[in-house]
Coordinates of C-alpha atoms in Angstrom, one line a residue:
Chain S
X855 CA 77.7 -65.5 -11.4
X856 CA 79.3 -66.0 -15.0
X857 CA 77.2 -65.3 -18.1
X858 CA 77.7 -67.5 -21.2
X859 CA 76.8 -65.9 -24.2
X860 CA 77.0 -67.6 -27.1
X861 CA 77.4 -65.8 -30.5
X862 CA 75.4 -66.9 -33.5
X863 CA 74.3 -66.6 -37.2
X864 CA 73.3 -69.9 -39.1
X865 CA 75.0 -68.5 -41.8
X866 CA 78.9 -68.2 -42.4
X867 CA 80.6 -64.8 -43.1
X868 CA 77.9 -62.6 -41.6
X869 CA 80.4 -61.5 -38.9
X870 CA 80.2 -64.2 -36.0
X871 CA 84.0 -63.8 -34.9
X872 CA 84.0 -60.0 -35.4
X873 CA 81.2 -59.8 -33.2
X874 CA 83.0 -62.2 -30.4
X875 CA 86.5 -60.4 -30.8
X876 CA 84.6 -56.7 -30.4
X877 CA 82.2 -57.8 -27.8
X878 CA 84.5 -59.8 -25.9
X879 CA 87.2 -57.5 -25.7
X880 CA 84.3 -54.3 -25.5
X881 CA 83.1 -56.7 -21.9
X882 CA 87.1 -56.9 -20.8
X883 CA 87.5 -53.0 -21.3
X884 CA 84.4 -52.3 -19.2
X885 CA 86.1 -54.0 -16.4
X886 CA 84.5 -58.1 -16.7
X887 CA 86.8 -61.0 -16.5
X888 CA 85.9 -62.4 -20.0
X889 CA 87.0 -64.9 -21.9
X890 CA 86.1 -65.4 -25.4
X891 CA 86.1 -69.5 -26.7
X892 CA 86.5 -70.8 -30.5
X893 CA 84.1 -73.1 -31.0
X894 CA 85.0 -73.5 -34.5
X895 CA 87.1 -76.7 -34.7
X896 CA 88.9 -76.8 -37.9
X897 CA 88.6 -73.2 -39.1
X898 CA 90.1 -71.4 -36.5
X899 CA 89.9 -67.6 -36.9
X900 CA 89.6 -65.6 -33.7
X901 CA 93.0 -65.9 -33.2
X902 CA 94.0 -64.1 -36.0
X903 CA 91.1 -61.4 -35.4
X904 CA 92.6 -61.0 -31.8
X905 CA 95.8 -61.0 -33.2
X906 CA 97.3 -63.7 -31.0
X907 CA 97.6 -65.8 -33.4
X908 CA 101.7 -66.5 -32.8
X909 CA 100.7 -67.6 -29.0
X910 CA 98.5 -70.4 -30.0
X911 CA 100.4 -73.9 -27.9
X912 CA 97.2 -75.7 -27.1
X913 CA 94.2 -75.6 -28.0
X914 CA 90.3 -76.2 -27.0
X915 CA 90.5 -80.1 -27.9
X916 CA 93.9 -80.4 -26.4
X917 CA 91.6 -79.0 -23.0
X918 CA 89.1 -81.0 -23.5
X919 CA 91.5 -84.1 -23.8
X920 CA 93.3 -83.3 -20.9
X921 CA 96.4 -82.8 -22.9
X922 CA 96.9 -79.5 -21.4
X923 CA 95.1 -77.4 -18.0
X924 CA 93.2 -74.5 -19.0
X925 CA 96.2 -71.8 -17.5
X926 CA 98.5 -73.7 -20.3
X927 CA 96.1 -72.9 -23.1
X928 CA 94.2 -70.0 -22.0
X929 CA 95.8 -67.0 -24.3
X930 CA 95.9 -63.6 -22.3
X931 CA 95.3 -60.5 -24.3
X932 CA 98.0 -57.7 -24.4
X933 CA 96.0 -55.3 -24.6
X934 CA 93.3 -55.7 -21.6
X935 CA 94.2 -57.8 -18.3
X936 CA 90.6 -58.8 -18.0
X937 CA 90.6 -60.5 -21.3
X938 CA 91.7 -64.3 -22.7
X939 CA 91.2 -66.7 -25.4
X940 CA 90.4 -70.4 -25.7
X941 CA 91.6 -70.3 -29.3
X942 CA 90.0 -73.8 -30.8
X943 CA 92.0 -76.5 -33.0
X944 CA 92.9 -76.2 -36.8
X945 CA 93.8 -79.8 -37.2
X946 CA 91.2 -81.5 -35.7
X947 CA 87.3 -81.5 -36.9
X948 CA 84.4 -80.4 -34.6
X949 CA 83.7 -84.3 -33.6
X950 CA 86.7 -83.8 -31.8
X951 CA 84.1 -81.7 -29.3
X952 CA 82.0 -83.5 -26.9
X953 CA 79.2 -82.7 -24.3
X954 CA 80.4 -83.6 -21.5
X955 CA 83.5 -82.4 -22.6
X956 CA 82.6 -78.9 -23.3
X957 CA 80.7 -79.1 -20.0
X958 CA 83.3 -79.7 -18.2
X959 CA 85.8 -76.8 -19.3
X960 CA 82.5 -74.2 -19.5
X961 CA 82.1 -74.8 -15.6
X962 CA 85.8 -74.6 -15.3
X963 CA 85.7 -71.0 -16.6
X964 CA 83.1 -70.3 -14.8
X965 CA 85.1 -70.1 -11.7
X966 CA 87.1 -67.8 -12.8
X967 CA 85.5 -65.4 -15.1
X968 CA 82.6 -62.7 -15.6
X969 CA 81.6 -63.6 -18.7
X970 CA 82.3 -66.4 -21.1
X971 CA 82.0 -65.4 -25.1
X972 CA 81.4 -68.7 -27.4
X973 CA 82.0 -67.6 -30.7
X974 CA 79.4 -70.0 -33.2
X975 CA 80.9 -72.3 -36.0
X976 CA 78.1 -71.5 -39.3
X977 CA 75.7 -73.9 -39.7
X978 CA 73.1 -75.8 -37.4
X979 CA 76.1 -79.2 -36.4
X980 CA 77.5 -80.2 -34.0
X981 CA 79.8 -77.2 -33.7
X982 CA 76.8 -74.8 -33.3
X983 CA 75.1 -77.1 -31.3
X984 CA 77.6 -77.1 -28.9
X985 CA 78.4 -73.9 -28.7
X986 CA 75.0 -72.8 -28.1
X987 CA 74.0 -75.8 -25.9
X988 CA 75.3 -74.3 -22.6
X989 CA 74.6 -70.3 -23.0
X990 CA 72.9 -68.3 -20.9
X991 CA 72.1 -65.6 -23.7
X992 CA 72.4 -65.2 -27.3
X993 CA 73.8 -62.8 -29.8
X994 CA 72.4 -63.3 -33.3
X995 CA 74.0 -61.9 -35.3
X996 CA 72.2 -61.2 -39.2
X997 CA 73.4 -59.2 -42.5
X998 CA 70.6 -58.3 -43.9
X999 CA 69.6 -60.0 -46.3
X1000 CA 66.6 -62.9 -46.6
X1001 CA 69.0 -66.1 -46.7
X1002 CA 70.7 -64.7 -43.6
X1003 CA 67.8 -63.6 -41.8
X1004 CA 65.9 -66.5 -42.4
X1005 CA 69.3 -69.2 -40.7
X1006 CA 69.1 -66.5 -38.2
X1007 CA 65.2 -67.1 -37.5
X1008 CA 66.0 -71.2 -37.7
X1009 CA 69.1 -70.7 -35.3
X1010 CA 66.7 -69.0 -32.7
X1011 CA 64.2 -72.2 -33.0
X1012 CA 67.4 -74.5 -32.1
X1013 CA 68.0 -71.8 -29.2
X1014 CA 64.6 -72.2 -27.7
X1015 CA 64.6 -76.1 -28.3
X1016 CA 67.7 -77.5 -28.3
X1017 CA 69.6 -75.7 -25.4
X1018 CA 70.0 -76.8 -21.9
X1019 CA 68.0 -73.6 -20.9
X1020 CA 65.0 -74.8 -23.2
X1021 CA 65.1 -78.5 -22.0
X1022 CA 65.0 -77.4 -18.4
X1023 CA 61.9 -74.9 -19.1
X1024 CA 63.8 -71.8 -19.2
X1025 CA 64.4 -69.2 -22.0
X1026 CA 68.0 -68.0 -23.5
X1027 CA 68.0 -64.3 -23.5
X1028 CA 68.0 -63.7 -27.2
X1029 CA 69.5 -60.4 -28.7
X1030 CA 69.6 -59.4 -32.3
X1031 CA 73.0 -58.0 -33.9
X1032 CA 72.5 -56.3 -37.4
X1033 CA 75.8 -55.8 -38.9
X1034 CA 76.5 -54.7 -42.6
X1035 CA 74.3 -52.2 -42.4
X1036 CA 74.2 -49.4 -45.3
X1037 CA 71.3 -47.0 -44.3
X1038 CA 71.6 -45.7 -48.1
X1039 CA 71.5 -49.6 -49.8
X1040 CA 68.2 -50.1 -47.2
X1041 CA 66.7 -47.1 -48.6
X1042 CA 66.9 -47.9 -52.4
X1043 CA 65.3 -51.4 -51.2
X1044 CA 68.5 -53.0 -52.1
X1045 CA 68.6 -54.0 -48.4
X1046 CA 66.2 -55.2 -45.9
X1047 CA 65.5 -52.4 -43.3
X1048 CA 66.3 -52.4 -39.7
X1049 CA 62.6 -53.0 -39.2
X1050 CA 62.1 -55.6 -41.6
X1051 CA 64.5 -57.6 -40.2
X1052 CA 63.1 -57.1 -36.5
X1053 CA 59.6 -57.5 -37.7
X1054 CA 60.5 -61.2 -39.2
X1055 CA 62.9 -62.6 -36.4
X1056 CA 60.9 -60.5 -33.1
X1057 CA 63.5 -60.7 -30.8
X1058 CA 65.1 -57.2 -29.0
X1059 CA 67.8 -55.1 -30.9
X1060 CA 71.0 -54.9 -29.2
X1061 CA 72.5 -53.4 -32.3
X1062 CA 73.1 -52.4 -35.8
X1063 CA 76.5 -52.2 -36.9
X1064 CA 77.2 -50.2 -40.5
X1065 CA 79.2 -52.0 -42.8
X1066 CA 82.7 -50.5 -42.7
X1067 CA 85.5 -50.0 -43.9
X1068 CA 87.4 -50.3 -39.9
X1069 CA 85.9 -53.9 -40.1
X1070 CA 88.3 -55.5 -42.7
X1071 CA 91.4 -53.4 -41.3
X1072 CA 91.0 -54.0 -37.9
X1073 CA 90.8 -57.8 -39.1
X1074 CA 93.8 -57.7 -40.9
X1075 CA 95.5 -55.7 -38.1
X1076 CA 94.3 -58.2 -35.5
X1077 CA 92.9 -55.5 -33.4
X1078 CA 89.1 -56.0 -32.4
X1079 CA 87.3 -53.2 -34.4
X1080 CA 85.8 -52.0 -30.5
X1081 CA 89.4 -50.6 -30.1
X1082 CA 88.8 -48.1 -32.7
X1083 CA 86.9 -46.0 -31.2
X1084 CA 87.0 -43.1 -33.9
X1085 CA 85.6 -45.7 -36.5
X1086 CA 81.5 -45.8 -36.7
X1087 CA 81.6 -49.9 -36.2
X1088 CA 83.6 -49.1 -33.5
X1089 CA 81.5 -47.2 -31.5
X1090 CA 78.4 -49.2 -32.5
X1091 CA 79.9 -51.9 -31.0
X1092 CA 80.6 -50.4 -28.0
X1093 CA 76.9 -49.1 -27.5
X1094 CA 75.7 -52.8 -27.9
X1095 CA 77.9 -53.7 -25.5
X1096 CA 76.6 -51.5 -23.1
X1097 CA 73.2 -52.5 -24.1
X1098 CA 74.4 -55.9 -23.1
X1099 CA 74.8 -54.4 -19.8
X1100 CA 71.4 -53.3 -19.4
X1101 CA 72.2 -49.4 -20.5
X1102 CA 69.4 -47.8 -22.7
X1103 CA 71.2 -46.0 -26.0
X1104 CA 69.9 -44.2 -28.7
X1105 CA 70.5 -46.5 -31.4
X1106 CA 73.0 -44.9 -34.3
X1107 CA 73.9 -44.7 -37.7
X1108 CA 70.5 -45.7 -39.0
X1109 CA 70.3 -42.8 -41.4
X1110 CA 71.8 -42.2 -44.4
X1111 CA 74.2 -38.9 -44.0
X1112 CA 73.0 -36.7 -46.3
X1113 CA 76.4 -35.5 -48.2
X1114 CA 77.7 -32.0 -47.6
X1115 CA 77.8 -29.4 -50.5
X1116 CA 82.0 -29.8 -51.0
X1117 CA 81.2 -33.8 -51.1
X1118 CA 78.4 -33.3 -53.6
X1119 CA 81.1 -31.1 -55.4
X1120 CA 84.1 -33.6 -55.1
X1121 CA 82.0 -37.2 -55.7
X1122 CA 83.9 -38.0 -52.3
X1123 CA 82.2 -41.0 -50.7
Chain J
X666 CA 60.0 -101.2 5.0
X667 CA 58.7 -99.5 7.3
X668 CA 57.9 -96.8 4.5
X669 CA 56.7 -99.7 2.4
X670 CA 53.8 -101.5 4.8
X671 CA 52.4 -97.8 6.0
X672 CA 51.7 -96.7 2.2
X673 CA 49.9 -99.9 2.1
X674 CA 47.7 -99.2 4.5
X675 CA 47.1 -95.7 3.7
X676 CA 46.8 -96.1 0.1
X677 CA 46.5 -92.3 -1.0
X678 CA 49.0 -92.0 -4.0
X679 CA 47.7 -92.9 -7.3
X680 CA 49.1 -95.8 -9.6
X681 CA 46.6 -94.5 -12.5
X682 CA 43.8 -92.5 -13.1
X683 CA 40.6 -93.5 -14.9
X684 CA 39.7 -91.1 -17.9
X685 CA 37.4 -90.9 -20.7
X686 CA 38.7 -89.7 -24.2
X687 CA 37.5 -89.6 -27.4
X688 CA 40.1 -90.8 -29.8
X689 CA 40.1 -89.5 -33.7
X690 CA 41.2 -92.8 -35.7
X691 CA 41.5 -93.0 -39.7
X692 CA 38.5 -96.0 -41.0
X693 CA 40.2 -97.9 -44.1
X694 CA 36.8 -98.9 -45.1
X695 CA 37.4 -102.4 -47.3
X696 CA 35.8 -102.7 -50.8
X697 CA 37.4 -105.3 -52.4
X698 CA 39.5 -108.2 -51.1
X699 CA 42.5 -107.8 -53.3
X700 CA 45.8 -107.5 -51.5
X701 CA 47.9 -106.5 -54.5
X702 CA 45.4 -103.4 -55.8
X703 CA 44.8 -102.7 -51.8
X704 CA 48.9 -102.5 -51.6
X705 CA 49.5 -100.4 -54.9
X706 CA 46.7 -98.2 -53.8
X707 CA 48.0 -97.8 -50.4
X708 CA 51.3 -96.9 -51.6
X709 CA 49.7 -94.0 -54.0
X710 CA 48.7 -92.5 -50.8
X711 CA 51.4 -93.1 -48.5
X712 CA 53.5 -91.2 -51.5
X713 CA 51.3 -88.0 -51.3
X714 CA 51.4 -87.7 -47.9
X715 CA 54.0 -89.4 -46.1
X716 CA 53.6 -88.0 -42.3
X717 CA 50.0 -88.8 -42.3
X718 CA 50.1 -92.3 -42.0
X719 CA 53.4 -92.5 -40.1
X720 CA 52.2 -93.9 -36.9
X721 CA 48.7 -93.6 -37.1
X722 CA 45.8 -95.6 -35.8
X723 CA 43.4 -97.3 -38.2
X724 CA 40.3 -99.3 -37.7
X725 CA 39.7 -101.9 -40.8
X726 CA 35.8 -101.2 -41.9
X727 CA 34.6 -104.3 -43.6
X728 CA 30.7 -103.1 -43.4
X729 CA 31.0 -102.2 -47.1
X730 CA 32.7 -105.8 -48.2
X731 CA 30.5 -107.9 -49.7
X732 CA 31.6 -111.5 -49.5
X733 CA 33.6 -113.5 -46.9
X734 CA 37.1 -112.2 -45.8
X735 CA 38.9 -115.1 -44.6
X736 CA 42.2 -115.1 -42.1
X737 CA 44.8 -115.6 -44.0
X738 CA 44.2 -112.2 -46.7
X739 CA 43.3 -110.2 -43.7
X740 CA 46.2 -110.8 -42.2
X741 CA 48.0 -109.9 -45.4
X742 CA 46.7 -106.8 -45.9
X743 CA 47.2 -105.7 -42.1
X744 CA 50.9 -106.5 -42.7
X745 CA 50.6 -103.9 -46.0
X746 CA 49.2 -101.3 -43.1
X747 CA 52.3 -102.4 -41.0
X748 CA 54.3 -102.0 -43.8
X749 CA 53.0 -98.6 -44.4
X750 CA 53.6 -97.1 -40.5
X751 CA 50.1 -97.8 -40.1
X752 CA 49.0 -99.3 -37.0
X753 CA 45.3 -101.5 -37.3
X754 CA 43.7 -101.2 -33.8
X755 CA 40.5 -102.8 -34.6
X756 CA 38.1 -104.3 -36.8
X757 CA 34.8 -102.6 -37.4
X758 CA 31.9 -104.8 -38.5
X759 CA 29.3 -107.1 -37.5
X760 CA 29.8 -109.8 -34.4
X761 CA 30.2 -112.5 -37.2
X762 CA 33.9 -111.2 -38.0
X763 CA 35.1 -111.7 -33.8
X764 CA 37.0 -114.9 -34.4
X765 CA 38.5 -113.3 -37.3
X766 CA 39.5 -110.1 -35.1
X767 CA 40.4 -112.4 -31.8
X768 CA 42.5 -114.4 -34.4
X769 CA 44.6 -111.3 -35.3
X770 CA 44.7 -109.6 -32.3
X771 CA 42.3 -106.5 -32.7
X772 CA 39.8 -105.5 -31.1
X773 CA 36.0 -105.6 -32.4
X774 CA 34.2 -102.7 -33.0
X775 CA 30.3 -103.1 -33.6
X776 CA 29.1 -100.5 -36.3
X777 CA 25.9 -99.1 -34.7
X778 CA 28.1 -97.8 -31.5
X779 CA 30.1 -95.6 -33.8
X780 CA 27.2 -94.9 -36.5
X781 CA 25.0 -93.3 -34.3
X782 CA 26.5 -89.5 -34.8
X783 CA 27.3 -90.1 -38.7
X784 CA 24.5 -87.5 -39.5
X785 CA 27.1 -84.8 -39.3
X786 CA 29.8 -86.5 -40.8
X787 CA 28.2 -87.6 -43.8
X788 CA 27.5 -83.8 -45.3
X789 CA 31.6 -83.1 -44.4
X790 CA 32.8 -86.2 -46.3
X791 CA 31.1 -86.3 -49.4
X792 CA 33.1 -83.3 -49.9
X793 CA 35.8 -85.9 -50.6
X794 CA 39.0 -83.8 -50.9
X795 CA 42.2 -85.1 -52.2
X796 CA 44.2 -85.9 -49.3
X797 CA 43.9 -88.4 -46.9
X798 CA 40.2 -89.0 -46.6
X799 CA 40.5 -90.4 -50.0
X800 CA 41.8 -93.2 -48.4
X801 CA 38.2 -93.8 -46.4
X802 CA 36.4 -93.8 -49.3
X803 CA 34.1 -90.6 -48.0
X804 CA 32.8 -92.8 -45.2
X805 CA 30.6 -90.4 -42.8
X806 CA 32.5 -91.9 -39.7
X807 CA 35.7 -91.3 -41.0
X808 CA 35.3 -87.7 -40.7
X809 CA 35.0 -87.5 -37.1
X810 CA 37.5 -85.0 -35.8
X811 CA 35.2 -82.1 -35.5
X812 CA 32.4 -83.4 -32.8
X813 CA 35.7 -85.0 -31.2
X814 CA 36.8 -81.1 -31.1
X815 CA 33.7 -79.7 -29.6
X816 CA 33.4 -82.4 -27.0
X817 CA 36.8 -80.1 -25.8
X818 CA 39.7 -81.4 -27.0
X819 CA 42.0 -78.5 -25.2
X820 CA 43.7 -76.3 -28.2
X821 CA 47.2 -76.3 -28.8
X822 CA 48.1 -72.6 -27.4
X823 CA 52.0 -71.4 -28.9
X824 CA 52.8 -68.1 -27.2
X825 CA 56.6 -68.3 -28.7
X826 CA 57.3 -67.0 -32.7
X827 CA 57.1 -70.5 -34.5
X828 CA 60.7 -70.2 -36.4
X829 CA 61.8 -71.3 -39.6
X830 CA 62.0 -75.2 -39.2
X831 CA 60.0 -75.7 -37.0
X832 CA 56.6 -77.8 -37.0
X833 CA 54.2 -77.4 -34.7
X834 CA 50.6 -80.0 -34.9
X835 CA 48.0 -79.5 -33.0
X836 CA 46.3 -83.0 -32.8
X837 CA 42.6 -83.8 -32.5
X838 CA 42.4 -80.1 -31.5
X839 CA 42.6 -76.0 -32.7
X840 CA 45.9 -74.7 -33.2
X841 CA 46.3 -71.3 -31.8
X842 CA 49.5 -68.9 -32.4
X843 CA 49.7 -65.5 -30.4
X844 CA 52.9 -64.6 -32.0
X845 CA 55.0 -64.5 -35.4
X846 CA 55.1 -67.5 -37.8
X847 CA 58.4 -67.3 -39.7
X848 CA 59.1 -68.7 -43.5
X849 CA 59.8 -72.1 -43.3
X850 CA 57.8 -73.0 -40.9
X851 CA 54.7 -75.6 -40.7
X852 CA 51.4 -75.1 -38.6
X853 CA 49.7 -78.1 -38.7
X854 CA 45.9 -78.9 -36.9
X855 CA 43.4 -81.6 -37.1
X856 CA 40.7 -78.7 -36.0
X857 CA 41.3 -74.4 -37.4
X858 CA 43.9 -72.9 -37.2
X859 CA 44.2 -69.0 -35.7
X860 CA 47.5 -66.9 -36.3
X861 CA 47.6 -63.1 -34.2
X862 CA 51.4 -62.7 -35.5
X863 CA 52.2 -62.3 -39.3
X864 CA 51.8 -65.5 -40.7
X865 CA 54.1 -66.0 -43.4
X866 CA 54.7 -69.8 -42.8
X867 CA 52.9 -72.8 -44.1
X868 CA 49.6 -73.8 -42.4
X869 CA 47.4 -76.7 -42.6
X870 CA 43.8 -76.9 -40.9
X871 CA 41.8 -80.1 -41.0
X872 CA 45.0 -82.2 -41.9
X873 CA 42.8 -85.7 -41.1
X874 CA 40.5 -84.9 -43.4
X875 CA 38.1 -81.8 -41.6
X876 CA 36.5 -80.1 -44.3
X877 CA 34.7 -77.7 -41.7
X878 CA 38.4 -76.8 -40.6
X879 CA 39.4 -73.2 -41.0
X880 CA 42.5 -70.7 -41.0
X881 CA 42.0 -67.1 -39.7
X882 CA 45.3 -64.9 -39.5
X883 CA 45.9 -61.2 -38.7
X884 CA 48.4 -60.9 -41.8
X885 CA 48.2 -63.5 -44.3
X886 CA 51.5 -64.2 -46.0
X887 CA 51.9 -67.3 -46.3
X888 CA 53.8 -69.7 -47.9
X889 CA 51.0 -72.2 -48.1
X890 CA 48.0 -72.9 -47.0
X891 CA 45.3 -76.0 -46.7
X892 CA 42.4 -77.4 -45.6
X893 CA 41.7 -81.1 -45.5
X894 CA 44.4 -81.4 -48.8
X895 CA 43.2 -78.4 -50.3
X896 CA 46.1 -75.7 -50.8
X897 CA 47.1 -72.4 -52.6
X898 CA 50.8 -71.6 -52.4
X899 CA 52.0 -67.9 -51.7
X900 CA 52.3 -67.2 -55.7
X901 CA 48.0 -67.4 -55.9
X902 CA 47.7 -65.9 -52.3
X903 CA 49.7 -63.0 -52.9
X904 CA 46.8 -61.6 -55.8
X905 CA 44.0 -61.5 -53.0
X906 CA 44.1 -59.8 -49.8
X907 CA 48.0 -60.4 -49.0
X908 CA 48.7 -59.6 -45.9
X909 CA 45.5 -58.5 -44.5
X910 CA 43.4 -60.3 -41.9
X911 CA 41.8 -63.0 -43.8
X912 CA 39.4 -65.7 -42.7
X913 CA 40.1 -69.3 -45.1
X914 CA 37.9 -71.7 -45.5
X915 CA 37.2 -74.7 -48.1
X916 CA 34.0 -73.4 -50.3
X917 CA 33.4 -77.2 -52.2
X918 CA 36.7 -78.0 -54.3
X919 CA 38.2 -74.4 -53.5
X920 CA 39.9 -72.4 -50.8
X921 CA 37.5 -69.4 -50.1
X922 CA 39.9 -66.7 -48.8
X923 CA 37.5 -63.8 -47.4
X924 CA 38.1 -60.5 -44.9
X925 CA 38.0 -60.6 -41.3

C-alpha cells in the first residue's frame, strides 16, 4: 500500500525541499519505489536540488490538465532506479492546482509506487493545503527558532483539522524534523534546544539534522545531501529515514564536540 | 413499497427524540426606550467584544422599563440586535406585553418562571465585570450559566495539543485540556477552565459573564488569561508563580492567581 508523506514547515527556507530531495532519494536507496512531487507551483526548486533540472518537459499542472500522462512527465533519477520526480510548474501560480485534480494524479501514483514524497509550498494556502490534504504522514520540518516553531505548531493544527485523514476521524502520523541544528549555538541559549522545541510542538522526533556546510554544496551540486554519506547531515538524514521505517536509532550530533588540543591550538573550526 | 408500508406498521425507527435542556441565553434588560442611545450603546459593546454577540440568543427584559413600549420602537430596536448578529428569541415580562411579543414574532416569557433561582445569581452579578454582562445591566438572571453547569452540562474534553491558531469554546460547559496548549492559541469556556499540559496559550473562563468561573493549569504560561472580562496578559503573569501549577480565580475587580 503506498504511503504519502507530505513534507512541511509553515515557514519558508527552513529546509522543506532539502528534506524531500534527501528523504526521498534516502526511501529510493533503501529499495522503495518513491516518487518525490513539487507542490510548489511557481517556485519550483526540487528540480534543481535533484539536479534534474535540464529534463524538466512537463510539468505537475501540465498532469493535472491532461496536457501530458504521468510516464511523459514523471522525471527518473540517474542515480537510483527506484526514484522519480513530478517536478511542479514555474509559470503557472498554485490556483493552477485543484482537488480533484491533485486527487486524481495522487491515486495514479499510487499504483505504481511505495511511497509518494509531497514536498510543502511555505505558508498555510492553497499550496500547502493541498499538498498536505491527501497524506498519510507528516514530516515537519522546524529550525529552531520561535517564529519557525511556532508555523510549525499552526501547520500541525491544519494537519489534524484540515486533512482528509482528520475529516474522516483519523490521525496523520506526525514526525518532527529539526534541522539547523548547532549543539554549540543551543548551549549559549542562542538557540532553542532539541527539547524545547519538542516540549512546545509534542509530537515524536524523527530527527535533528546539524546545520552544515554539505547542505548548501550538495544544493548547488544538485546531489541530495543523503548521498553524502561522509558529511554529518548526511548521515542524519539517513538515520531519520530509517526511523521513518520503524528502526530505533540513537539520535546523533546533539552534543557539541569538544575541540581537540591541536584545534584549540590552530582556532580551526 | 413494500419496504415503505411494513415500516409503517412497525414503526420502531425514530424521527426525533424528546429532550430537556437548559439553555444559557444573554437578558438585554430594557431601561430606557431610546433607540438611538440603545444603538450607540450597543455598538460600544459589540466593539469590545466582537465574537460574543455574533450569533447569540437574547431575551428582551422589559421588567425594569417603566412606561409603555409600543410596537413600532420595539421593533426598531430588535432590528439594532439584528443588526448587531444578535438574535431576540423572546420577550420577558408580564402577560400584558403578549400582543406586543405575538406581533413580533417572539415568544413570551413570564418573569416569575425564570426568577425563581435568582438567589444565586444575584451575589455573582453585582460583581459586574467589564465584559459582556455589562450589557445586562447586573441582572441576577443574566448570570445563569453556572446552575445550568451543575445541572450537567457534559464538559468539553480535548485530548489533542490545542496548536497555535486554533480556538477551542467550551459552551454552557467546563473546558478540559489533557494535553499542551501552544502560543497562539485560545481556550475559551462559559464554565472553568482545567489545563494538564503547559498552558502557554490564551484562556478565558466564564466568557458569558461567570464570575464563579475559574482556571487551574499544571504550568501557567500564558499568554492571557480571564474570567468573566477580567484579564492579566503574560507581561503581569510572568512576576507571580510562572509556570507553576496555579489555581485563578476573580477575587472582586482582580484576578487572584494562587498555588495548586
Amino acid at each position: 500500500m503506498a504511503k504519502i508523506i507530505v513534507i512541511t514547515s509553515g515557514k519558508g527556507g527552513v529546509g522543506k525541499t532539502t528534506t524531500s530531495a534527501a528523504i526521498g532519494t534516502g526511501l529510493a536507496l533503501r529499495g522503495f519505489k518513491t516518487v518525490i512531487v513539487d507542490f510548489d507551483v511557481g517556485l519550483r526548486n526540487l528540480d534543481l536540488i535533484m539536479g534534474c533540472e535540464r529534463r524538466v518537459v512537463y510539468d505537475f499542472v501540465n498532469l493535472i490538465n491532461g496536457d501530458s500522462n504521468l510516464n511523459q512527465t514523471l522525471i527518473k533519477d540517474k542515480r537510483s532506479d527506484n526514484l522519480y520526480i513530478l517536478p511542479a510548474s514555474q509559470t503557472r501560480d498554485k490556483d493552477a492546482l485543484t482537488q480533484d485534480g491533485v486527487e486524481k494524479v495522487l491515486e495514479e501514483l499510487k499504483l505504481t509506487f511505495d511511497y509518494i514524497v509531497c514536498d510543502s509550498p511555505a505558508g498555510i494556502e492553497k499550496g500547502a493545503h493541498l499538498a498536505m490534504y491527501f497524506a498519510d504522514e507528516a514530516i515537519v520540518v522546524t529550525n529552531p527558532e520561535v517564529s519557525s516553531v511556532r508555523d510549525s505548531d499552526r501547520m500541525l493544527g491544519l494537519l489534524s483539522s484540515k486533512s482528509r485523514r482528520a475529516e474522516s476521524g483519523e490521525r496523520i502520523k506526525e514526525h518532527l524534523l529539526l534541522t539547523r541544528y548547532n549543539p554549540v549555538r543551543a548551549d549559549l541559549g542562542e538557540m532553542l534546544t532539541v527539547s524545547d522545541v519538542e516540549d512546545i510542538l509534542s509530537i515524536p522526533l524523527l530527527g535533528v539534522i546539524p546545520e552544515s556546510q554539505a547542505v548548501l554544496k550538495a544544493s548547488n551540486q544538485g546531489v541530495p545531501v543523503i548521498m553524502d554519506e561522509l558529511s554529518d547531515a548526511g548521515q542524519a538524514y539517513g538515520d531519520a529515514v530509517d526511523r521513518l521505517l520503524g528502526e530505533t536509532i540513537p539520535h546523533r550530533f546533539l552534543e557539541a564536540q569538544k575541540k581537540s588540543l591541536l584545534q584549540r591550538l590552530f582556532g580551526g573550526r | 413499497m413494500t419496504a415503505e408500508s411494513h415500516s409503517d406498521k412497525l414503526d420502531t425507527d425514530l424521527a426525533f427524540n424528546l429532550k430537556g435542556g437548559m439553555l444559557t441565553m444573554t437578558v438585554i434588560e430594557l431601561v430606557r426606550q431610546e433607540p438611538e442611545r440603545f444603538a450607540r450603546q450597543l455598538a460600544e459593546k459589540v466593539r469590545q467584544a466582537p465574537n460574543f454577540f455574533k450569533d447569540t440568543p437574547v431575551v428582551f427584559s422589559l421588567d425594569k422599563l417603566s412606561d409603555e413600549l409600543d410596537a413600532t420602537t420595539l421593533a426598531h430596536l430588535l432590528q439594532i440586535c439584528r443588526d448587531s448578529g444578535m438574535q431576540p428569541m423572546a420577550l420577558r415580562g408580564s402577560e400584558a406585553f403578549r400582543p406586543l411579543a405575538q406581533h413580533c414574532g417572539l415568544v413570551l416569557m413570564l418573569p416569575g418562571r425564570v426568577r425563581d433561582k435568582s438567589g444565586e445569581g444575584e451575589r455573582r452579578g453585582a460583581a459586574g465585570p467589564k465584559k459582556p454582562e455589562a450589557v445586562r445591566r447586573e441582572t441576577p438572571v443574566a448570570a445563569a450559566p453556572a446552575p445550568v453547569a451543575a445541572e450537567g452540562i457534559p464538559s468539553k474534553v480535548i485530548t489533542q495539543p490545542v496548536r497555535s491558531g486554533q480556538q477551542v469554546y467550551a459552551r454552557g460547559g467546563d473546558l478540559v485540556v489533557l494535553a499542551s496548549v501552544s502560543p497562539g492559541s485560545e481556550l475559551l469556556a462559559d464554565g472553568n477552565i482545567h489545563v494538564y499540559g503547559p498552558l502557554r496559550g490564551r484562556a478565558l473562563a466564564g466568557v458569558r459573564g461567570n464570575t464563579e468561573a475559574r482556571i487551574f493549569c499544571q504550568s501557567l504560561e500564558a499568554e492571557l488569561v480571564s474570567i468573566a472580562g477580567q484579564y492579566k496578559v503574560a507581561e503581569d503573569l510572568r512576576r507571580h508563580l510562572w509556570k507553576e501549577a496555579t489555581q485563578i480565580s476573580l477575587d472582586g475587580d482582580s484576578l487572584k492567581i494562587v498555588p495548586l
